Every structure is written in C-alpha cells, then in structure tokens.
mmCIF file of C-alpha atoms and ligand atoms in Angstrom:
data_model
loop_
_atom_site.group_PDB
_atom_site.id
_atom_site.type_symbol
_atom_site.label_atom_id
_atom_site.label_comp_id
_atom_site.label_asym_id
_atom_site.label_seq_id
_atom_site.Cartn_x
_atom_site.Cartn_y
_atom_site.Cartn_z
ATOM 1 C CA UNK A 3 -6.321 -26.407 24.396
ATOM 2 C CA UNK A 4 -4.232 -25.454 21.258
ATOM 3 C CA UNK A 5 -1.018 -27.040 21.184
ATOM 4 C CA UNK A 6 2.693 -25.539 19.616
ATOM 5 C CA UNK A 7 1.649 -28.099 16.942
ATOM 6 C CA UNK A 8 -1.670 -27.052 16.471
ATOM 7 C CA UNK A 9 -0.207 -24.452 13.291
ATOM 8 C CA UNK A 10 2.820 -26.421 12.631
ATOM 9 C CA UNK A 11 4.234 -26.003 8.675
ATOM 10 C CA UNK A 12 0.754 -23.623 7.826
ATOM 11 C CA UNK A 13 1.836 -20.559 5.699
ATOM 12 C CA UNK A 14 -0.307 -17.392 6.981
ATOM 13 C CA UNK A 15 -1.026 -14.084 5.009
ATOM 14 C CA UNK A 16 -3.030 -11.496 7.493
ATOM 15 C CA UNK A 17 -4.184 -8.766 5.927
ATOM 16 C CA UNK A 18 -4.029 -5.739 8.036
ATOM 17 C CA UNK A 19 -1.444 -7.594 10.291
ATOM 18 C CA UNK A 20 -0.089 -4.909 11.893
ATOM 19 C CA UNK A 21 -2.557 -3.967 14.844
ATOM 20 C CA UNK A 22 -5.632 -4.706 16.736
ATOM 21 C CA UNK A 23 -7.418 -8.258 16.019
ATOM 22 C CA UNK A 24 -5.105 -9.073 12.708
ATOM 23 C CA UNK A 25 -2.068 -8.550 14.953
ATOM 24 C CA UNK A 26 -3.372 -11.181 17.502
ATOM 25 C CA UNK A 27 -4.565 -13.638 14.868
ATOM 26 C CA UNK A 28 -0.502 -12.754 13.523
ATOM 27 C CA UNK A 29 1.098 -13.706 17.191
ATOM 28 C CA UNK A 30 -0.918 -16.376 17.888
ATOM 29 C CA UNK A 31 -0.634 -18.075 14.423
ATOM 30 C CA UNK A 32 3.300 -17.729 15.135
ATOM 31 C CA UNK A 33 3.035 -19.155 18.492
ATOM 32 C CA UNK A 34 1.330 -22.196 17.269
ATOM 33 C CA UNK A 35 4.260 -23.039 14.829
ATOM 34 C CA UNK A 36 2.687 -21.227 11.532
ATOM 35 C CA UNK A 37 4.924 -18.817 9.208
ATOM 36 C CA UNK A 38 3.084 -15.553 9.075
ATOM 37 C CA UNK A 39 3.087 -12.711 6.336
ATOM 38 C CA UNK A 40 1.632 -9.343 7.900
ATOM 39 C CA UNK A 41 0.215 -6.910 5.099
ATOM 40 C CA UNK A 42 -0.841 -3.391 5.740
ATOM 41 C CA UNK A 43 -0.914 -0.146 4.260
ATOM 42 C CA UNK A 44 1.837 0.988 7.181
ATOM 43 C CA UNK A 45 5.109 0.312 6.131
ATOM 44 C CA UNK A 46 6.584 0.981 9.790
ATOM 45 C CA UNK A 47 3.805 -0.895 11.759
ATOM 46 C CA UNK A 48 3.871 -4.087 9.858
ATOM 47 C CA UNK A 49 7.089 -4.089 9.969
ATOM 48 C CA UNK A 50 7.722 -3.483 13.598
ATOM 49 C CA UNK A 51 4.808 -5.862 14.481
ATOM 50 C CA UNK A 52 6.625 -9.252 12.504
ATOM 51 C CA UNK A 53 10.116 -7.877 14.163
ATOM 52 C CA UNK A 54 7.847 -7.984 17.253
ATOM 53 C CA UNK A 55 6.694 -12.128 16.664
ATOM 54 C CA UNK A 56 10.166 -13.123 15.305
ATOM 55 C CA UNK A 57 11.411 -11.692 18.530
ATOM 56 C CA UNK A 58 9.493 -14.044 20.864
ATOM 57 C CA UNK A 59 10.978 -16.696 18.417
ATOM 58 C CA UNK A 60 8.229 -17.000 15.648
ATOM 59 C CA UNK A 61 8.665 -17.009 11.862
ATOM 60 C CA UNK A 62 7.350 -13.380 9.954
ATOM 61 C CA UNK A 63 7.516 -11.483 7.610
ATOM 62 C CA UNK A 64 5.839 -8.321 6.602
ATOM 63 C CA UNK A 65 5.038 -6.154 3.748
ATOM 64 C CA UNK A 66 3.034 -3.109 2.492
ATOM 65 C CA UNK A 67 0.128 -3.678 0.772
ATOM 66 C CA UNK A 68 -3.164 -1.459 0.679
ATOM 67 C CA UNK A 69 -5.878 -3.899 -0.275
ATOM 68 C CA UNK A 70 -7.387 -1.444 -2.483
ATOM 69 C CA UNK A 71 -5.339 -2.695 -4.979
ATOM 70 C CA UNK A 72 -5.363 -5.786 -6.875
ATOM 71 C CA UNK A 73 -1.698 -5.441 -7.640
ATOM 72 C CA UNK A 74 -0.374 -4.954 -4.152
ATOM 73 C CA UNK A 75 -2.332 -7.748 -2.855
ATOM 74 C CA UNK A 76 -1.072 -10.223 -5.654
ATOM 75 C CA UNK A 77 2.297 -9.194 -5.102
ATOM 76 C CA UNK A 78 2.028 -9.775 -1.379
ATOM 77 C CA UNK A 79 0.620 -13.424 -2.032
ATOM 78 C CA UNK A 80 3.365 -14.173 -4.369
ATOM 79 C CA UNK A 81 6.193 -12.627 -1.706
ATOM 80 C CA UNK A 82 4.720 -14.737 0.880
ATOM 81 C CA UNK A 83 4.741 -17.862 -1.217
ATOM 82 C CA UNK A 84 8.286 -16.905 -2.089
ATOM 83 C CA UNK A 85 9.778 -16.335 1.252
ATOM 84 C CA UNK A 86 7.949 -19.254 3.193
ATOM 85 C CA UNK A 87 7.258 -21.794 -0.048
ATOM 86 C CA UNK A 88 3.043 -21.869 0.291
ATOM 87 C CA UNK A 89 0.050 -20.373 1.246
ATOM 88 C CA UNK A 90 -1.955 -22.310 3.366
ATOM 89 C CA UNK A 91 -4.196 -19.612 5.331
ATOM 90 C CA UNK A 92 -6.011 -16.249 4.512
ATOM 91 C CA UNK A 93 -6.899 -13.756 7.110
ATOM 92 C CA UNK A 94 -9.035 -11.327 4.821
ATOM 93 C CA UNK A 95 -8.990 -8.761 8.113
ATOM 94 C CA UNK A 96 -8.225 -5.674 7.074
ATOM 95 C CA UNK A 97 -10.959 -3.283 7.180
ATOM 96 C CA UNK A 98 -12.150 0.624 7.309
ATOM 97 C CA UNK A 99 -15.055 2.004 8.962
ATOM 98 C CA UNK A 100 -16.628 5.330 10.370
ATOM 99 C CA UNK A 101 -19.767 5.902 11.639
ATOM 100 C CA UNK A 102 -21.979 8.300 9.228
ATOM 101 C CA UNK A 103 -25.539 8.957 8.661
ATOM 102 C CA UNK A 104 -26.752 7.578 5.497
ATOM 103 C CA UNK A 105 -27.345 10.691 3.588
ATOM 104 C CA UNK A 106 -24.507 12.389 4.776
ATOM 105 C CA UNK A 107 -22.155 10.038 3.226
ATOM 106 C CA UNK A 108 -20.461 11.058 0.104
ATOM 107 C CA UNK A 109 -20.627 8.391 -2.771
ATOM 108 C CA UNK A 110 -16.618 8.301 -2.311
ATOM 109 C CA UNK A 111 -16.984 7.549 1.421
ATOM 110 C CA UNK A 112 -19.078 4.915 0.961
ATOM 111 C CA UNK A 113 -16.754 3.392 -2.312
ATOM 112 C CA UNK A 114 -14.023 3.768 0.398
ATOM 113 C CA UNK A 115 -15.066 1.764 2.660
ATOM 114 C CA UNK A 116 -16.900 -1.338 -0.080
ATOM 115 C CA UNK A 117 -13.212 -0.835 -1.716
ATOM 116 C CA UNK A 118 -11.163 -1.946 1.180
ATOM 117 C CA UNK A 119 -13.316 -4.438 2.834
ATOM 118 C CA UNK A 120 -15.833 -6.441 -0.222
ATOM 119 C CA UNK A 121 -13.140 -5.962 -2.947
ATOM 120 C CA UNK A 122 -9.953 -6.064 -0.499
ATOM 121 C CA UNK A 123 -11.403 -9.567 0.678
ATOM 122 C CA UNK A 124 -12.250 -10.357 -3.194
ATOM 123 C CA UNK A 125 -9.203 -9.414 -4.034
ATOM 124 C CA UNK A 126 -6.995 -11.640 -1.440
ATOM 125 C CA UNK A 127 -9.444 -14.694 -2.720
ATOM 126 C CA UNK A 128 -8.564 -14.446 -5.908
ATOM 127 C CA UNK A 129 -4.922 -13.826 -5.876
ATOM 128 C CA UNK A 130 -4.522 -16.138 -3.630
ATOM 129 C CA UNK A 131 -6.755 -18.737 -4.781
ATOM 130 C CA UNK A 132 -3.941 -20.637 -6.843
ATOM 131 C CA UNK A 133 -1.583 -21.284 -3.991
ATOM 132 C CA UNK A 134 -4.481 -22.583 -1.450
ATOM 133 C CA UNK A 135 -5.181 -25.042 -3.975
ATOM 134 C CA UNK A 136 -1.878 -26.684 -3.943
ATOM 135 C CA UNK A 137 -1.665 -26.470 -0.311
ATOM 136 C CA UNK A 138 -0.825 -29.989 1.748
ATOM 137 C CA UNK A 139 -3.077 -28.988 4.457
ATOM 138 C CA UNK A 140 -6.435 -27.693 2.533
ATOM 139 C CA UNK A 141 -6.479 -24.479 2.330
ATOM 140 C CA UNK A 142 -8.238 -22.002 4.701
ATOM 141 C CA UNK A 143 -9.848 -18.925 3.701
ATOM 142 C CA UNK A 144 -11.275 -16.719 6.854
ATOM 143 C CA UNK A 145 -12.689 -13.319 6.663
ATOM 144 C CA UNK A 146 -13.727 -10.828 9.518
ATOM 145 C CA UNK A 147 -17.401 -9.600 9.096
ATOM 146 C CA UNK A 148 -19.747 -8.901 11.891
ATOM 147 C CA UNK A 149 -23.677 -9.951 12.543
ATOM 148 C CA UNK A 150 -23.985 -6.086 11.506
ATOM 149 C CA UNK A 151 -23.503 -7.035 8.217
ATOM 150 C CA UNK A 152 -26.606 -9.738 8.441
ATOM 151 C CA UNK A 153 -28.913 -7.032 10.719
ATOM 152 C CA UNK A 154 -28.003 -4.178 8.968
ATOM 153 C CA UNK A 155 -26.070 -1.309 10.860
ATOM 154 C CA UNK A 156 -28.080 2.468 11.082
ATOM 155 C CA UNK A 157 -24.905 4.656 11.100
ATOM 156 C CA UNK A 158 -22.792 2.262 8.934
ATOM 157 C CA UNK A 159 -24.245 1.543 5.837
ATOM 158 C CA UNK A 160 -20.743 1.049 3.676
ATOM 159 C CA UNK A 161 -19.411 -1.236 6.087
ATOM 160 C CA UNK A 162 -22.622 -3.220 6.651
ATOM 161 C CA UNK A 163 -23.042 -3.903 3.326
ATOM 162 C CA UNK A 164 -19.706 -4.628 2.803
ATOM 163 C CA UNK A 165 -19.472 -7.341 5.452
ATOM 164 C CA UNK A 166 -22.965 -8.958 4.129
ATOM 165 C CA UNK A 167 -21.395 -9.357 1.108
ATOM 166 C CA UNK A 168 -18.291 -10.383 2.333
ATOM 167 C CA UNK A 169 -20.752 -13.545 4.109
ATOM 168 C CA UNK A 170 -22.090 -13.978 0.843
ATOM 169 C CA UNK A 171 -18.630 -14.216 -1.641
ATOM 170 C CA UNK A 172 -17.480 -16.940 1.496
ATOM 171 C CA UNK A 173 -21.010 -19.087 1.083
ATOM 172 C CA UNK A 174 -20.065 -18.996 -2.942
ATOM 173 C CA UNK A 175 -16.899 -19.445 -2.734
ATOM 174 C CA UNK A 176 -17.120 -22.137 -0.260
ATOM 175 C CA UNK A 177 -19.103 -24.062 -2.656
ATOM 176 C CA UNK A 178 -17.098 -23.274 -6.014
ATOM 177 C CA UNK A 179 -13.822 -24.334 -4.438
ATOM 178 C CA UNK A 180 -14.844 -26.844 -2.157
ATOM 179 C CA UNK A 181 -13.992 -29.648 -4.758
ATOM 180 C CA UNK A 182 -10.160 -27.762 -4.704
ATOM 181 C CA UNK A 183 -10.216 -28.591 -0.819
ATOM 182 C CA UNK A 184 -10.113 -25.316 0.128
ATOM 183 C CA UNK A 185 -12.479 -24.198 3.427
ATOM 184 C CA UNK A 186 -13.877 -20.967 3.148
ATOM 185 C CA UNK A 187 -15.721 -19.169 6.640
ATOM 186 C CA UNK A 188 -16.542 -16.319 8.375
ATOM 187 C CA UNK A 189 -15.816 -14.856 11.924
ATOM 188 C CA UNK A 190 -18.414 -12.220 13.325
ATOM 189 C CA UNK A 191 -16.423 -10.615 16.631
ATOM 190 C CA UNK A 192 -18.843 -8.786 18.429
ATOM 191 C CA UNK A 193 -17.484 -5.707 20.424
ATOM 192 C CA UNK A 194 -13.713 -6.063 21.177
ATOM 193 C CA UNK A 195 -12.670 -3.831 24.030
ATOM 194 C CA UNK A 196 -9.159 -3.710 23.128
ATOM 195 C CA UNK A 197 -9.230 -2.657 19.232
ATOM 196 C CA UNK A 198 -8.916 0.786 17.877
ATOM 197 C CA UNK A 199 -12.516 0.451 16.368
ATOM 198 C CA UNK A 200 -14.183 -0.055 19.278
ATOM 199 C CA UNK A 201 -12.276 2.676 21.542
ATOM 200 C CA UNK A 202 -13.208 5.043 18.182
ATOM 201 C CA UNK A 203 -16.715 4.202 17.477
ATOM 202 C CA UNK A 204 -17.802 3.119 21.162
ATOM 203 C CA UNK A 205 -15.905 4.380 23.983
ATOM 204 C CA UNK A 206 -14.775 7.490 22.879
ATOM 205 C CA UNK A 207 -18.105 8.151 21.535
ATOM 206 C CA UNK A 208 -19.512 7.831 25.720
ATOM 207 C CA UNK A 209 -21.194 4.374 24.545
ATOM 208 C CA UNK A 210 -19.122 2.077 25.809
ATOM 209 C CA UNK A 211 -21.125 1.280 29.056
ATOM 210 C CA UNK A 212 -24.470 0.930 26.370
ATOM 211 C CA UNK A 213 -22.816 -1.233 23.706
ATOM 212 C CA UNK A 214 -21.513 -3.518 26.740
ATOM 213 C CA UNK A 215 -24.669 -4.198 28.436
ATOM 214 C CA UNK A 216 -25.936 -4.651 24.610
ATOM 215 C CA UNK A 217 -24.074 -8.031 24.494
ATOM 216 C CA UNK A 218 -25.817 -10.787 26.510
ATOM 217 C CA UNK A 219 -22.698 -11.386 29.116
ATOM 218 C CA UNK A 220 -22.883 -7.416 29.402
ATOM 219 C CA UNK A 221 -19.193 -7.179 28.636
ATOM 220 C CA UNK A 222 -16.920 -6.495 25.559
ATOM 221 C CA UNK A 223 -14.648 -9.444 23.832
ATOM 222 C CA UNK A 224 -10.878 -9.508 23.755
ATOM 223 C CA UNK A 225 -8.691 -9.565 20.525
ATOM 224 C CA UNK A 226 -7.678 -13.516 21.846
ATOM 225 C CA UNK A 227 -11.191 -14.846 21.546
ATOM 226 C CA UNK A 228 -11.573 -13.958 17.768
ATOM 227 C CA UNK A 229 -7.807 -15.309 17.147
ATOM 228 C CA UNK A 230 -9.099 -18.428 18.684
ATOM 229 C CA UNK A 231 -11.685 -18.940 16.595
ATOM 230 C CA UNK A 232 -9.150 -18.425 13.652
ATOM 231 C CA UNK A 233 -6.607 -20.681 14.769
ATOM 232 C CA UNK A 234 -9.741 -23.530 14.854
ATOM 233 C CA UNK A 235 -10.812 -22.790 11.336
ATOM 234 C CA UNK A 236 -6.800 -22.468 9.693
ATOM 235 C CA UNK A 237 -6.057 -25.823 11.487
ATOM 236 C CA UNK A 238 -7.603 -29.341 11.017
ATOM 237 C CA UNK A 239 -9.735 -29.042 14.530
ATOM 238 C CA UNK A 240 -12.277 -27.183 11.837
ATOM 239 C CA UNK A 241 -11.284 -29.540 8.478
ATOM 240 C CA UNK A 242 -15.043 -30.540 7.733
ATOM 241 C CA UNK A 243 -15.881 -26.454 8.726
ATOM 242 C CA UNK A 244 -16.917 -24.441 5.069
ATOM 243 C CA UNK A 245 -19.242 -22.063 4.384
ATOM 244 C CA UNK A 246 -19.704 -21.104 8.056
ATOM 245 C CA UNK A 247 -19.917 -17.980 9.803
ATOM 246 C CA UNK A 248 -18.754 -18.298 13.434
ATOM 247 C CA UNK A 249 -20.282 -15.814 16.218
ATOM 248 C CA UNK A 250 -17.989 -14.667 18.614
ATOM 249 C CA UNK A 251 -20.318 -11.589 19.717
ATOM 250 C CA UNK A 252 -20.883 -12.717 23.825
ATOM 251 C CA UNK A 253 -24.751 -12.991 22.610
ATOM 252 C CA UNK A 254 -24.338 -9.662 21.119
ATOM 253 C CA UNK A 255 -26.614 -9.937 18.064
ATOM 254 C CA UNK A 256 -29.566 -11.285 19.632
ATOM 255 C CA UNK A 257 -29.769 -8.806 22.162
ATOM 256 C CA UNK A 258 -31.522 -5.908 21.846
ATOM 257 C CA UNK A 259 -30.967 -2.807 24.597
ATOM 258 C CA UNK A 260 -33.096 0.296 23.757
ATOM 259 C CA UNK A 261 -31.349 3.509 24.116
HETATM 260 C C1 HXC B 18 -17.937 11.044 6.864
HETATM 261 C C2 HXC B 18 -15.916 10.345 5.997
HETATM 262 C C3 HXC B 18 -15.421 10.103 7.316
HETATM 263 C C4 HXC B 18 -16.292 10.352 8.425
HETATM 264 C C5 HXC B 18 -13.870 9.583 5.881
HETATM 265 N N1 HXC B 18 -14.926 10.010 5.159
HETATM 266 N N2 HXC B 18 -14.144 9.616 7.193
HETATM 267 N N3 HXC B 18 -17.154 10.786 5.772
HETATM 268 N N4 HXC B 18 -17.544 10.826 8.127
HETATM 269 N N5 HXC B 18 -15.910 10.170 9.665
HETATM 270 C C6 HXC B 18 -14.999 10.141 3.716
HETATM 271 C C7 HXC B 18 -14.056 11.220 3.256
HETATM 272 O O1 HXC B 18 -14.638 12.505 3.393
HETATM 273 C C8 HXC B 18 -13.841 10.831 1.806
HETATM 274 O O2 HXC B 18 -14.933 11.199 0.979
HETATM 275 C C9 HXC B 18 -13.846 9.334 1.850
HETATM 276 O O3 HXC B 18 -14.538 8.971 3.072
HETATM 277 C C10 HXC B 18 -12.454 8.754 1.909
HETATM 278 O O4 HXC B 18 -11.794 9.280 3.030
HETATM 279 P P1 HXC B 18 -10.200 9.356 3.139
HETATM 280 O O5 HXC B 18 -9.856 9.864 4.471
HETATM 281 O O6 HXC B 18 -9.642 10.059 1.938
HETATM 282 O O7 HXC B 18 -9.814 7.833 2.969
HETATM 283 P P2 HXC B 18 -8.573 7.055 3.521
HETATM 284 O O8 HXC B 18 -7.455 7.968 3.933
HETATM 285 O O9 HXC B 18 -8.270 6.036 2.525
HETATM 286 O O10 HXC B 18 -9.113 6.385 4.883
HETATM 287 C C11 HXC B 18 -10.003 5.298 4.866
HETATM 288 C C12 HXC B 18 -10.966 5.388 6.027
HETATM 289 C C13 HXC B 18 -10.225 5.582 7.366
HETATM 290 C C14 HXC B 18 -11.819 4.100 6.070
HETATM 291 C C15 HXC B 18 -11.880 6.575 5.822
HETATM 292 O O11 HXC B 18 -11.129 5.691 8.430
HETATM 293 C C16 HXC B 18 -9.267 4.463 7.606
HETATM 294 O O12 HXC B 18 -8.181 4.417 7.024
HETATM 295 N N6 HXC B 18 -9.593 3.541 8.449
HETATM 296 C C17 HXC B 18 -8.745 2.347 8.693
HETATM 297 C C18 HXC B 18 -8.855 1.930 10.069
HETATM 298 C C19 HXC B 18 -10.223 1.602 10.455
HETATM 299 O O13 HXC B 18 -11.209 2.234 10.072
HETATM 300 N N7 HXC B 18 -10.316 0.644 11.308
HETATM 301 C C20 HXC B 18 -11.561 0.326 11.946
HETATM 302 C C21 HXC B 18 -12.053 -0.875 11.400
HETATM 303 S S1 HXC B 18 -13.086 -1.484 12.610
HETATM 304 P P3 HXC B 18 -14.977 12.578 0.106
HETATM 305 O O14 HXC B 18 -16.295 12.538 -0.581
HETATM 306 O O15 HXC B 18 -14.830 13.698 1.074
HETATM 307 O O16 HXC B 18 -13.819 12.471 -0.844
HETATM 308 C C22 HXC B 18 -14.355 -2.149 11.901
HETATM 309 C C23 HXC B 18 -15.313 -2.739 12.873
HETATM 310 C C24 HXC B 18 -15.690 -1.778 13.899
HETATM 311 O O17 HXC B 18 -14.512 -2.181 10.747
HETATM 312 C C25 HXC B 18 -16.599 -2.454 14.885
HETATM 313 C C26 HXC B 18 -17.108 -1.506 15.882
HETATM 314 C C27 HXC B 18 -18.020 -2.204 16.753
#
C-alpha cells in the first residue's frame, strides 16, 4: 500500500492534467505528498481541476499549454520549476485520437494526432530534460501509450503509430540518459471505463460489451489502476525500473475476441 510519504517533496508536471486518467495520476500524486503542475489546452478545466486537489489539501498548480507547441510546453516546465523549485516527474499523458479508416484520413488528421502525442511527448522530454537531471530523487519520465501501438490498431493508424514511437523515444531515451539518473517507462492502460476515450470510441460506438469481454478478466480498467502504476514508477518502489513498458490492459492484448 502507498503511503502519504510515498510522493513526499516530488515535483509533478501532467500533461493533459485536467481530466480523465491525467487528472487521477494529478489527485493521486497530490495525495501522496507530491506538488503537481496540470497542463492542458483548457484554460478553465486545468484550472478548476488543481483548485479541485488544493481543495482536499494538496499542492497545484495549473497552466495552459497545448503540447503542439514547443514553446508552451517549455514555458510550462520552467513555470513549474519556478513555482515549486524542481521537476522531478513527467506525465507525458496528453493525447488525441479518433477512430478513422486509413484512407479516409486526411494527411492533416493524421499530423494532428503524431503532433500532439509523438512530438507533444518529445517535446515535454526535451524541455524538461534539464531539470530531471538535477533532480534529488532521479528523475522520472512516464508516458501513456497502449499495446495498440506494439499490435498495430485497424481504425487508428495516427495514434498507433504515434504510441509505438512514443515506446521507442522511452527505450532511447532510457538508455541516453540513464547515466543522468533519470528513469524513463511506459504505461499501456488497456480499456478504462471511466475516460472520455473509451465512452467515445467504445461505448457510445455500441462496443462496449465486445471490447470488455476482449480483455481477459472480461471487464474494463478504472482511471486508479493506471495512476497506480504511475505513482510506482515516479517514486523509488520502481528506482532500478527504465526502459520498461508496464501493461495495465486486464490481459487485454493477448486476447483475441472475433467480432
Ligand atoms: C476523420 C478527423 C476526425 C474524425 C478530426 N479529424 N476528427 N478526421 N474523422 N473523427 C481531422 C480533421 O478533419 C482535420 O483534418 C484534422 O483531423 C484536425 O482536426 P481538428 O478538429 O482541426 O483538430 P483539433 O481541434 O486540434 O482536435 C484534435 C483532435 C480532437 C485529436 C482531432 O479529437 C481532440 O482534440 N481530441 C482530444 C481529446 C481526445 O481525443 N482524447 C482521447 C484520447 S484517448 P482536415 O484535413 O479536415 O483539416 C486515447 C486512447 C483511446 O488516445 C483509447 C481507446 C481505447
């Protein structure tokens, strides 16, 4: 069991902080004594989510950012290292997705979607890269992918991709800045019942009962087990933990349903 000392003193940034599984990661961070920063491109929600965490006593702060862009994600590393004095953690989180046949999608659809979630992560490595270096604890750098990204994912080419080279950036980076102490993983949620993604792509689309029984315990995840497995890496419980990629998918990938 995590303690309320399991986090204490670790600086957080989240990237898309402000709802579904970068929100939990957020709340959970802050209830295990870390300072959070909560980026997103919603001025309103990532603000109203921190004023949320500092109201059940945590420490956050929040700011806009659209990971699209170098410039707002360097300026959101250097805020957070301002307000709280380090950066210890990186949630690389945020992400964009729809589901589209392959040669339906329009060259900008698909550069949306590699934007935001290969060069938004690439982008929150590298500004942040500096400050993770220095930090006391090691720093942590943890992205959210998805086993789609190592199968491949009919229907979501941009984002598979994306993700498989998000796995791929980690394993490098792991290695290049390994000697700077600095722990660089992977999570791979499987289907999370209670995330916007899911409800979108899933259960609004009448597949929800399918993509469940798809999973080998034949029900979704919740938003709590994936910020589990990211308080484990950010902390010292995972401090010999680089270069991994950790399933939380309830058996999801190697199962195969037909239909
Ligand atoms: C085909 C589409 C499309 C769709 C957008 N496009 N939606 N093409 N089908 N459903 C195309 C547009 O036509 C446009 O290309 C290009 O993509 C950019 O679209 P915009 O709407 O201008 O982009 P933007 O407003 O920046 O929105 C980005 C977005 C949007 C990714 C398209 O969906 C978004 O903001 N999503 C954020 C939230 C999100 O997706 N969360 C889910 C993440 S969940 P043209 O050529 O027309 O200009 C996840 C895991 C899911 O990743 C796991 C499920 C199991």
């Amino acid at each position: 069991m995590f303690t309320n000392e399991t986090l204490q003193g670790r600086v957080a940034l989240i990237t898309g902080g402000g709802t579904g599984i970068g929100l939990e990661i957020a709340t959970t961070y802050a209830r295990l004594g870390a300072s959070v920063m909560l980026v997103g491109r919603n001025e309103e929600r990532v603000q109203a989510a921190a004023a949320a965490i500092t109201q059940e006593g945590g420490k956050a702060q929040a700011m806009r950012a659209d990971v699209r862009n170098y410039d707002d994600v360097k300026a959101a590393v250097d805020a957070t290292v301002e307000k709280f004095g380090a950066l210890d953690i990186l949630v690389n989180n945020a992400a964009g997705n729809f589901v589209c046949p392959t040669a339906e999608l329009s060259p900008n659809g698909w550069r949306t979607v590699i934007d935001i979630d290969l060069n938004g992560t690439f982008y929150g490595c590298h500004a942040a890269y500096p400050h993770l270096k220095t930090s006391t604890f090691g720093g942590s750098i943890i992205s959210i992918i998805t086993m789609l990204g190592v199968t491949g994912w009919p229907g979501a080419a941009h984002a598979s991709a994306a993700k498989g080279g998000i796995l791929s950036l980690s394993r490098t980076l792991a290695v290049e800045w390994g000697g700077d102490g600095i722990r660089v993983n992977t999570i791979s949620p499987g289907p999370i019942g209670d995330t916007e993604g899911v409800q979108r792509m899933y259960i609004d689309a009448g597949k929800g009962d399918l993509e469940a029984r798809k999973t080998a315990l034949g029900r979704f995840g919740r938003k709590a087990d994936i910020a589990n497995a990211a308080v484990y890496l950010g902390s010292d419980l995972g401090s010999y933990v680089t270069g991994d990629n950790i399933i939380v998918d309830g058996g999801r990938w190697l199962k195969y349903v037909a239909g």
